[in-house]
């Protein structure tokens, strides 16, 4: 830890980084909590531009009330190496210009590790929000990003108590770890009242199919392991088609998935079923779709947490999760991509209502406040 020599009355600059869609709901409450300590900290928001489509970026900024970024690096898509390298190249001069006392990164996307590495090489303390999550699956690009970012970080803020044991096993000292709670759930609790109704969302996309509240499955799919391999994708699409015989499916399609489904020629099969295909929806629409779903099928990390907070049954189409508390305490069941297991789990939810679960500790809407208090305590002592 490096305490800032704060013998002036000037607020100190904290660089905060976002890059991809799941970062936005994590950063929004932190930016809001920082507003309350303006006399101590000036946030400088950097958007790397990893996600650049309006549907993946602008609507989230508007709905979550995130201020316009001070800097947009505009990196866009590319291979992992190209994207990571471009972010690093463009981020370094920003740090030279603004000279922050620390850099704060959230989550596990390429922007997180790229900016973290640049900060540490410049001897600027790195703060990682959502530290310590591990799927123990190194084929997942996010797992590599998590491990590396945590190794680089000076302050590691965790969302669940057990995450600390993952970090201790990797040799990270206990005094760098702080259990602060879940900022994604701060955003959910802040915005739940404004969530879009099912009807408004369907109308917004000119959808004429009949789907009623609490009587549909919500589906999201975007993990490379599920969508990049044609055989796996075809298997999943077949299951979705079958599932839609039992229950209509609403499927907001991520750009990566859209490309893969089109390339594999699977669009026709889906369109013939009771499957409502939507483009990527806004944050408030997604909250509304989750809240009134009978069940959610997903490979997203964020949705596993949000469904646990909302008490909606979640079936995770992956072999593992880095968020085990959503299984042990929440509404999540990990089923992988085996059609038989998926259908068994769906049937169980349809007959018994599924897991009800409980909301984990510190998923209480106050995580960002705890994070900001910890930052002040560590880096701006005496305030
Ligand atoms: C990224 C994150 C993932 C996160 C996901 C949420 C990494 C390694 N992955 O995955 O952890 O769960 O975001 O969305 O950082 N594309 C667009 N418009 C955009 C962004 C992407 O069309 O605004 C297309 C591009 O063709 C791109 C592809 O989607 O190649 C994948 O985007 P990319 O940012 O590489 O990864 P995601 O799959 O979105």
Short mmCIF file of C-alpha atoms and ligand atoms in Angstrom, two decimals:
data_model
loop_
_atom_site.label_atom_id
_atom_site.label_comp_id
_atom_site.label_asym_id
_atom_site.label_seq_id
_atom_site.Cartn_x
_atom_site.Cartn_y
_atom_site.Cartn_z
CA UNK A 1 0.00 0.00 0.00
CA UNK A 2 1.21 3.50 -0.85
CA UNK A 3 -0.36 6.24 1.21
CA UNK A 4 -0.60 9.51 -0.68
CA UNK A 5 1.40 12.42 0.69
CA UNK A 6 -1.75 14.45 1.06
CA UNK A 7 -0.50 17.58 2.73
CA UNK A 8 -2.42 19.77 0.30
CA UNK A 9 -6.15 20.47 0.34
CA UNK A 10 -6.43 19.55 -3.34
CA UNK A 11 -8.53 16.48 -4.16
CA UNK A 12 -6.45 13.61 -5.54
CA UNK A 13 -7.17 11.98 -8.88
CA UNK A 14 -8.42 8.39 -9.02
CA UNK A 15 -8.47 6.89 -12.53
CA UNK A 16 -11.47 4.56 -12.95
CA UNK A 17 -11.61 2.21 -15.94
CA UNK A 18 -14.53 0.70 -17.83
CA UNK A 19 -14.40 -1.20 -21.11
CA UNK A 20 -17.19 -3.69 -21.66
CA UNK A 21 -20.88 -3.94 -20.87
CA UNK A 22 -20.63 -5.73 -17.50
CA UNK A 23 -18.23 -3.06 -16.25
CA UNK A 24 -20.80 -0.29 -16.52
CA UNK A 25 -23.19 -1.52 -13.82
CA UNK A 26 -20.22 -2.13 -11.53
CA UNK A 27 -18.76 1.33 -12.03
CA UNK A 28 -22.01 3.31 -11.78
CA UNK A 29 -22.44 3.02 -7.98
CA UNK A 30 -18.74 3.69 -7.43
CA UNK A 31 -18.93 6.92 -9.43
CA UNK A 32 -21.98 7.90 -7.39
CA UNK A 33 -20.28 7.15 -4.06
CA UNK A 34 -17.25 9.17 -5.19
CA UNK A 35 -19.54 12.18 -5.72
CA UNK A 36 -19.94 12.34 -1.92
CA UNK A 37 -16.19 12.73 -1.36
CA UNK A 38 -15.43 15.27 -4.08
CA UNK A 39 -13.35 17.29 -1.65
CA UNK A 40 -10.94 14.33 -1.35
CA UNK A 41 -11.10 12.45 -4.65
CA UNK A 42 -11.58 13.55 -8.26
CA UNK A 43 -12.57 10.56 -10.38
CA UNK A 44 -11.18 10.46 -13.92
CA UNK A 45 -13.23 8.01 -15.95
CA UNK A 46 -11.55 6.17 -18.82
CA UNK A 47 -13.61 4.12 -21.28
CA UNK A 48 -11.36 1.85 -23.31
CA UNK A 49 -13.97 1.40 -26.04
CA UNK A 50 -13.78 -2.42 -25.91
CA UNK A 51 -17.56 -2.30 -26.37
CA UNK A 52 -18.55 0.41 -28.81
CA UNK A 53 -22.02 -0.34 -30.23
CA UNK A 54 -24.72 2.00 -28.99
CA UNK A 55 -26.64 -0.99 -27.60
CA UNK A 56 -23.57 -2.21 -25.72
CA UNK A 57 -22.46 1.16 -24.39
CA UNK A 58 -24.40 4.44 -24.66
CA UNK A 59 -27.75 3.30 -23.31
CA UNK A 60 -25.98 1.86 -20.27
CA UNK A 61 -24.24 5.15 -19.54
CA UNK A 62 -27.56 7.01 -19.83
CA UNK A 63 -29.67 4.62 -17.78
CA UNK A 64 -27.07 4.10 -15.07
CA UNK A 65 -26.32 7.82 -14.82
CA UNK A 66 -22.60 7.32 -15.43
CA UNK A 67 -20.90 10.60 -16.30
CA UNK A 68 -19.47 10.98 -19.80
CA UNK A 69 -15.97 9.46 -19.78
CA UNK A 70 -13.11 11.94 -19.41
CA UNK A 71 -11.27 9.84 -21.99
CA UNK A 72 -12.47 7.34 -24.60
CA UNK A 73 -9.61 5.24 -25.92
CA UNK A 74 -11.75 3.87 -28.77
CA UNK A 75 -9.90 0.57 -29.09
CA UNK A 76 -12.79 -1.53 -30.47
CA UNK A 77 -12.59 -5.25 -31.23
CA UNK A 78 -9.64 -7.45 -32.12
CA UNK A 79 -7.92 -10.64 -31.06
CA UNK A 80 -7.13 -10.77 -27.36
CA UNK A 81 -3.53 -9.77 -28.02
CA UNK A 82 -4.46 -6.89 -30.33
CA UNK A 83 -7.20 -5.59 -28.05
CA UNK A 84 -5.11 -5.88 -24.88
CA UNK A 85 -2.04 -4.32 -26.51
CA UNK A 86 -4.03 -1.43 -28.00
CA UNK A 87 -5.59 -0.65 -24.63
CA UNK A 88 -2.16 -0.65 -22.99
CA UNK A 89 -0.64 1.62 -25.61
CA UNK A 90 -3.45 4.13 -25.37
CA UNK A 91 -3.82 4.01 -21.59
CA UNK A 92 -0.21 4.73 -20.68
CA UNK A 93 -0.16 8.39 -21.81
CA UNK A 94 -3.39 9.01 -19.91
CA UNK A 95 -1.66 8.07 -16.67
CA UNK A 96 1.27 10.31 -17.55
CA UNK A 97 -1.15 13.19 -18.07
CA UNK A 98 -3.38 12.85 -15.03
CA UNK A 99 -0.93 11.42 -12.48
CA UNK A 100 -3.46 9.58 -10.29
CA UNK A 101 -2.88 8.31 -6.75
CA UNK A 102 -4.40 4.96 -7.84
CA UNK A 103 -6.15 3.19 -10.71
CA UNK A 104 -9.42 1.37 -10.06
CA UNK A 105 -10.53 -1.48 -12.32
CA UNK A 106 -13.62 -3.68 -12.11
CA UNK A 107 -14.44 -7.22 -13.18
CA UNK A 108 -12.48 -9.51 -15.47
CA UNK A 109 -12.55 -8.24 -19.03
CA UNK A 110 -9.53 -7.53 -21.24
CA UNK A 111 -9.69 -3.84 -20.32
CA UNK A 112 -9.32 -4.76 -16.64
CA UNK A 113 -6.03 -6.62 -17.00
CA UNK A 114 -4.62 -4.32 -19.70
CA UNK A 115 -5.04 -1.15 -17.64
CA UNK A 116 -3.97 -2.93 -14.46
CA UNK A 117 -0.67 -3.95 -16.01
CA UNK A 118 0.07 -0.44 -17.27
CA UNK A 119 -0.67 1.08 -13.85
CA UNK A 120 1.53 -1.31 -11.93
CA UNK A 121 4.49 -0.91 -14.29
CA UNK A 122 4.25 2.81 -13.57
CA UNK A 123 4.18 2.04 -9.84
CA UNK A 124 0.66 3.35 -9.45
CA UNK A 125 -1.35 1.31 -6.92
CA UNK A 126 -4.05 -0.82 -8.52
CA UNK A 127 -7.45 -1.34 -6.90
CA UNK A 128 -9.48 -4.32 -8.13
CA UNK A 129 -13.21 -4.41 -7.52
CA UNK A 130 -14.63 -7.97 -7.75
CA UNK A 131 -11.36 -9.64 -6.80
CA UNK A 132 -10.86 -13.29 -5.89
CA UNK A 133 -13.49 -14.97 -8.07
CA UNK A 134 -12.19 -18.21 -9.60
CA UNK A 135 -13.77 -20.74 -11.93
CA UNK A 136 -10.51 -22.76 -11.95
CA UNK A 137 -11.04 -23.06 -15.70
CA UNK A 138 -8.06 -21.55 -17.50
CA UNK A 139 -9.70 -21.98 -20.89
CA UNK A 140 -11.89 -19.04 -19.97
CA UNK A 141 -10.23 -15.78 -21.00
CA UNK A 142 -11.76 -14.05 -17.99
CA UNK A 143 -10.09 -16.51 -15.59
CA UNK A 144 -6.66 -15.47 -16.90
CA UNK A 145 -7.68 -11.82 -16.54
CA UNK A 146 -8.83 -12.42 -12.94
CA UNK A 147 -5.68 -14.23 -11.84
CA UNK A 148 -3.35 -11.67 -13.37
CA UNK A 149 -5.29 -8.62 -12.20
CA UNK A 150 -5.40 -9.93 -8.64
CA UNK A 151 -1.65 -10.59 -8.66
CA UNK A 152 -1.07 -7.01 -9.79
CA UNK A 153 -3.45 -5.39 -7.32
CA UNK A 154 -2.57 -3.48 -4.21
CA UNK A 155 -6.13 -3.47 -2.82
CA UNK A 156 -8.43 -6.40 -3.60
CA UNK A 157 -12.12 -5.81 -2.92
CA UNK A 158 -14.19 -8.99 -2.84
CA UNK A 159 -17.88 -9.64 -3.39
CA UNK A 160 -18.16 -12.78 -1.27
CA UNK A 161 -16.28 -13.80 1.88
CA UNK A 162 -14.88 -17.05 0.46
CA UNK A 163 -13.13 -15.24 -2.39
CA UNK A 164 -10.37 -14.37 0.10
CA UNK A 165 -9.34 -18.03 0.38
CA UNK A 166 -8.75 -18.17 -3.40
CA UNK A 167 -6.45 -15.18 -3.08
CA UNK A 168 -4.58 -16.46 -0.03
CA UNK A 169 -3.87 -19.72 -1.92
CA UNK A 170 -2.24 -17.64 -4.65
CA UNK A 171 0.07 -16.00 -2.15
CA UNK A 172 -1.73 -12.68 -1.86
CA UNK A 173 -1.36 -11.24 1.61
CA UNK A 174 -4.42 -10.88 3.78
CA UNK A 175 -3.87 -7.20 4.49
CA UNK A 176 -4.48 -6.38 0.80
CA UNK A 177 -7.91 -8.04 0.81
CA UNK A 178 -11.15 -6.36 1.89
CA UNK A 179 -14.64 -7.90 1.75
CA UNK A 180 -16.78 -5.00 0.49
CA UNK A 181 -19.81 -6.65 -1.12
CA UNK A 182 -21.29 -6.65 -4.59
CA UNK A 183 -21.45 -3.42 -6.59
CA UNK A 184 -23.46 -5.11 -9.36
CA UNK A 185 -26.22 -5.57 -6.78
CA UNK A 186 -25.88 -1.91 -5.72
CA UNK A 187 -26.90 -1.05 -9.28
CA UNK A 188 -29.69 -3.59 -9.33
CA UNK A 189 -31.21 -2.27 -6.10
CA UNK A 190 -30.83 1.32 -7.27
CA UNK A 191 -32.60 0.68 -10.55
CA UNK A 192 -35.11 -2.06 -9.87
CA UNK A 193 -37.99 0.39 -9.48
CA UNK A 194 -37.34 1.82 -12.94
CA UNK A 195 -37.09 -1.58 -14.67
CA UNK A 196 -39.02 -1.74 -17.96
CA UNK A 197 -42.19 -3.79 -18.08
CA UNK A 198 -42.25 -6.88 -20.28
CA UNK A 199 -44.81 -5.28 -22.59
CA UNK A 200 -42.81 -2.07 -23.01
CA UNK A 201 -39.68 -4.04 -23.87
CA UNK A 202 -41.46 -6.21 -26.42
CA UNK A 203 -43.12 -3.12 -27.92
CA UNK A 204 -39.80 -1.32 -28.08
CA UNK A 205 -38.53 -4.03 -30.46
CA UNK A 206 -41.82 -4.22 -32.37
CA UNK A 207 -42.31 -7.76 -31.16
CA UNK A 208 -45.78 -9.12 -31.82
CA UNK A 209 -45.40 -12.56 -30.24
CA UNK A 210 -47.52 -13.28 -27.18
CA UNK A 211 -45.48 -13.73 -24.04
CA UNK A 212 -46.86 -13.22 -20.56
CA UNK A 213 -45.27 -12.33 -17.26
CA UNK A 214 -43.82 -15.19 -15.24
CA UNK A 215 -44.41 -17.56 -18.12
CA UNK A 216 -41.27 -17.43 -20.23
CA UNK A 217 -37.63 -18.40 -20.08
CA UNK A 218 -35.02 -15.67 -20.54
CA UNK A 219 -31.87 -16.80 -22.36
CA UNK A 220 -28.46 -15.21 -22.83
CA UNK A 221 -25.42 -16.83 -24.45
CA UNK A 222 -22.10 -15.29 -25.35
CA UNK A 223 -19.19 -17.28 -23.86
CA UNK A 224 -16.68 -18.34 -26.52
CA UNK A 225 -16.89 -21.92 -25.14
CA UNK A 226 -20.61 -22.00 -25.99
CA UNK A 227 -20.88 -19.97 -29.18
CA UNK A 228 -17.54 -20.17 -31.00
CA UNK A 229 -17.68 -23.95 -31.52
CA UNK A 230 -20.35 -24.75 -34.13
CA UNK A 231 -21.21 -28.19 -32.73
CA UNK A 232 -21.78 -26.83 -29.22
CA UNK A 233 -23.76 -23.88 -30.53
CA UNK A 234 -25.94 -26.16 -32.69
CA UNK A 235 -26.58 -28.42 -29.69
CA UNK A 236 -27.61 -25.46 -27.56
CA UNK A 237 -29.89 -24.04 -30.26
CA UNK A 238 -31.58 -27.44 -30.57
CA UNK A 239 -32.24 -27.50 -26.81
CA UNK A 240 -33.62 -23.98 -26.95
CA UNK A 241 -35.98 -25.02 -29.74
CA UNK A 242 -37.19 -27.95 -27.64
CA UNK A 243 -37.54 -25.82 -24.55
CA UNK A 244 -39.67 -23.34 -26.45
CA UNK A 245 -42.29 -26.07 -26.94
CA UNK A 246 -42.81 -25.97 -23.17
CA UNK A 247 -42.29 -22.28 -22.54
CA UNK A 248 -41.68 -19.28 -24.79
CA UNK A 249 -38.06 -18.12 -24.77
CA UNK A 250 -36.90 -14.50 -24.89
CA UNK A 251 -33.35 -14.30 -26.23
CA UNK A 252 -31.51 -10.95 -26.41
CA UNK A 253 -28.61 -11.82 -28.68
CA UNK A 254 -25.06 -10.57 -28.01
CA UNK A 255 -23.22 -9.36 -31.17
CA UNK A 256 -20.70 -12.21 -30.93
CA UNK A 257 -23.52 -14.76 -30.73
CA UNK A 258 -25.45 -13.09 -33.55
CA UNK A 259 -22.44 -13.48 -35.84
CA UNK A 260 -21.89 -17.11 -34.88
CA UNK A 261 -25.56 -18.10 -35.26
CA UNK A 262 -25.71 -16.47 -38.70
CA UNK A 263 -22.43 -18.05 -39.84
CA UNK A 264 -23.64 -21.49 -38.71
CA UNK A 265 -26.94 -21.02 -40.57
CA UNK A 266 -28.95 -21.61 -37.39
CA UNK A 267 -31.13 -18.51 -37.52
CA UNK A 268 -33.94 -20.17 -39.45
CA UNK A 269 -34.28 -22.98 -36.91
CA UNK A 270 -34.68 -20.48 -34.08
CA UNK A 271 -37.08 -18.19 -35.96
CA UNK A 272 -39.50 -21.06 -36.51
CA UNK A 273 -39.89 -21.64 -32.76
CA UNK A 274 -41.54 -19.75 -29.93
CA UNK A 275 -38.30 -17.85 -29.48
CA UNK A 276 -38.32 -14.05 -29.33
CA UNK A 277 -35.01 -12.88 -30.76
CA UNK A 278 -34.04 -9.39 -29.61
CA UNK A 279 -30.92 -7.30 -30.15
CA UNK A 280 -28.85 -6.57 -27.00
CA UNK A 281 -31.35 -4.88 -24.67
CA UNK A 282 -30.78 -1.97 -22.32
CA UNK A 283 -30.01 -2.35 -18.63
CA UNK A 284 -33.52 -1.44 -17.45
CA UNK A 285 -35.06 -3.76 -20.02
CA UNK A 286 -32.81 -6.61 -18.90
CA UNK A 287 -33.73 -6.04 -15.25
CA UNK A 288 -37.41 -6.17 -16.18
CA UNK A 289 -36.96 -9.29 -18.32
CA UNK A 290 -35.12 -11.07 -15.49
CA UNK A 291 -37.55 -10.04 -12.81
CA UNK A 292 -40.64 -11.37 -14.55
CA UNK A 293 -39.07 -14.53 -16.02
CA UNK A 294 -40.11 -17.99 -14.85
CA UNK A 295 -36.48 -18.98 -15.18
CA UNK A 296 -33.25 -17.71 -16.68
CA UNK A 297 -30.79 -19.74 -18.75
CA UNK A 298 -27.42 -18.10 -19.15
CA UNK A 299 -23.66 -18.34 -19.42
CA UNK A 300 -23.15 -14.82 -18.05
CA UNK A 301 -21.52 -14.20 -14.69
CA UNK A 302 -23.56 -11.10 -13.96
CA UNK A 303 -26.91 -12.77 -14.56
CA UNK A 304 -26.04 -15.54 -12.11
CA UNK A 305 -25.65 -12.86 -9.44
CA UNK A 306 -28.62 -10.72 -10.47
CA UNK A 307 -31.02 -13.68 -10.50
CA UNK A 308 -29.83 -14.64 -7.02
CA UNK A 309 -30.56 -11.11 -5.82
CA UNK A 310 -33.99 -11.17 -7.49
CA UNK A 311 -34.86 -14.71 -6.31
CA UNK A 312 -35.41 -15.97 -9.87
CA UNK A 313 -34.23 -19.54 -10.68
CA UNK A 314 -31.11 -19.55 -12.86
CA UNK A 315 -29.78 -22.44 -14.94
CA UNK A 316 -26.17 -21.84 -15.88
CA UNK A 317 -25.08 -23.31 -19.20
CA UNK A 318 -21.47 -23.77 -18.13
CA UNK A 319 -19.49 -26.54 -16.44
CA UNK A 320 -18.34 -24.29 -13.60
CA UNK A 321 -18.83 -20.90 -12.00
CA UNK A 322 -16.50 -18.35 -10.46
CA UNK A 323 -19.47 -17.22 -8.36
CA UNK A 324 -20.14 -20.29 -6.15
CA UNK A 325 -22.20 -18.33 -3.63
CA UNK A 326 -24.97 -18.07 -6.24
CA UNK A 327 -25.21 -21.87 -6.04
CA UNK A 328 -24.66 -22.43 -2.31
CA UNK A 329 -26.88 -19.57 -1.17
CA UNK A 330 -28.70 -18.32 -4.24
CA UNK A 331 -30.98 -19.58 -6.99
CA UNK A 332 -28.33 -20.83 -9.41
CA UNK A 333 -27.81 -24.39 -10.69
CA UNK A 334 -24.81 -25.28 -12.86
CA UNK A 335 -25.81 -27.72 -15.58
CA UNK A 336 -23.31 -27.38 -18.45
CA UNK A 337 -24.48 -28.05 -21.99
CA UNK A 338 -25.77 -31.62 -21.74
CA UNK A 339 -29.30 -31.56 -23.22
CA UNK A 340 -30.65 -34.17 -20.80
CA UNK A 341 -29.41 -32.33 -17.73
CA UNK A 342 -30.71 -28.99 -19.00
CA UNK A 343 -34.17 -30.39 -19.65
CA UNK A 344 -34.25 -32.15 -16.26
CA UNK A 345 -33.39 -28.91 -14.54
CA UNK A 346 -35.97 -26.94 -16.55
CA UNK A 347 -38.66 -29.52 -15.70
CA UNK A 348 -37.76 -29.32 -12.05
CA UNK A 349 -38.18 -25.55 -12.06
CA UNK A 350 -41.48 -25.85 -13.92
CA UNK A 351 -42.88 -28.40 -11.48
CA UNK A 352 -41.41 -27.26 -8.15
CA UNK A 353 -40.72 -23.56 -8.80
CA UNK A 354 -36.95 -24.05 -8.43
CA UNK A 355 -34.51 -22.86 -5.79
CA UNK A 356 -35.62 -19.87 -3.79
CA UNK A 357 -32.26 -19.14 -2.13
CA UNK A 358 -31.31 -16.13 -0.06
CA UNK A 359 -29.43 -12.93 -0.77
CA UNK A 360 -25.74 -13.21 0.23
CA UNK A 361 -24.05 -11.05 2.84
CA UNK A 362 -23.23 -7.47 1.74
CA UNK A 363 -25.31 -7.72 -1.42
CA UNK A 364 -27.19 -4.90 0.19
CA UNK A 365 -26.78 -1.83 -2.01
CA UNK A 366 -23.94 -0.37 0.07
CA UNK A 367 -20.88 -2.02 -1.48
CA UNK A 368 -19.70 1.10 -3.34
CA UNK A 369 -19.85 3.15 -0.15
CA UNK A 370 -17.73 0.56 1.65
CA UNK A 371 -15.26 0.57 -1.25
CA UNK A 372 -14.85 4.34 -1.23
CA UNK A 373 -14.45 4.36 2.57
CA UNK A 374 -11.71 1.72 2.28
CA UNK A 375 -9.91 3.67 -0.45
CA UNK A 376 -9.87 6.81 1.69
CA UNK A 377 -8.74 4.85 4.73
CA UNK A 378 -5.83 3.28 2.83
CA UNK A 379 -4.64 5.96 0.45
CA UNK A 380 -5.74 9.24 1.97
CA UNK A 381 -5.15 8.62 5.68
CA UNK A 382 -6.15 11.32 8.09
CA UNK A 383 -9.32 12.13 6.12
C1 LIG B 1 -16.56 -9.33 -23.30
C2 LIG B 1 -15.80 -9.88 -22.09
C3 LIG B 1 -16.71 -10.82 -21.31
C4 LIG B 1 -18.03 -10.18 -20.98
C5 LIG B 1 -18.67 -9.68 -22.26
C6 LIG B 1 -20.01 -9.02 -22.01
C7 LIG B 1 -13.38 -10.21 -22.39
C8 LIG B 1 -12.32 -11.22 -22.59
N1 LIG B 1 -14.63 -10.65 -22.50
O1 LIG B 1 -16.83 -10.43 -24.16
O2 LIG B 1 -16.06 -11.18 -20.10
O3 LIG B 1 -18.86 -11.11 -20.33
O4 LIG B 1 -17.77 -8.75 -22.86
O5 LIG B 1 -20.57 -8.55 -23.17
O6 LIG B 1 -13.07 -9.07 -22.14
N2 LIG B 1 -18.94 -6.62 -30.73
C9 LIG B 1 -19.80 -5.74 -31.35
N3 LIG B 1 -20.06 -4.56 -30.72
C10 LIG B 1 -19.52 -4.25 -29.51
C11 LIG B 1 -18.65 -5.15 -28.90
C12 LIG B 1 -18.38 -6.34 -29.52
O7 LIG B 1 -20.30 -5.99 -32.42
O8 LIG B 1 -19.83 -3.16 -28.99
C13 LIG B 1 -18.66 -7.90 -31.40
C14 LIG B 1 -17.37 -7.87 -32.15
O9 LIG B 1 -17.51 -8.59 -33.31
C15 LIG B 1 -16.41 -8.60 -31.25
C16 LIG B 1 -17.32 -9.58 -30.53
O10 LIG B 1 -18.57 -8.92 -30.43
O11 LIG B 1 -15.39 -9.22 -31.94
C17 LIG B 1 -16.84 -9.94 -29.17
O12 LIG B 1 -16.55 -8.74 -28.41
P1 LIG B 1 -15.36 -8.73 -27.32
O13 LIG B 1 -15.32 -7.41 -26.65
O14 LIG B 1 -14.12 -9.26 -27.91
O15 LIG B 1 -15.81 -9.85 -26.29
P2 LIG B 1 -17.23 -10.20 -25.68
O16 LIG B 1 -17.62 -11.52 -26.22
O17 LIG B 1 -18.20 -9.08 -25.80
#
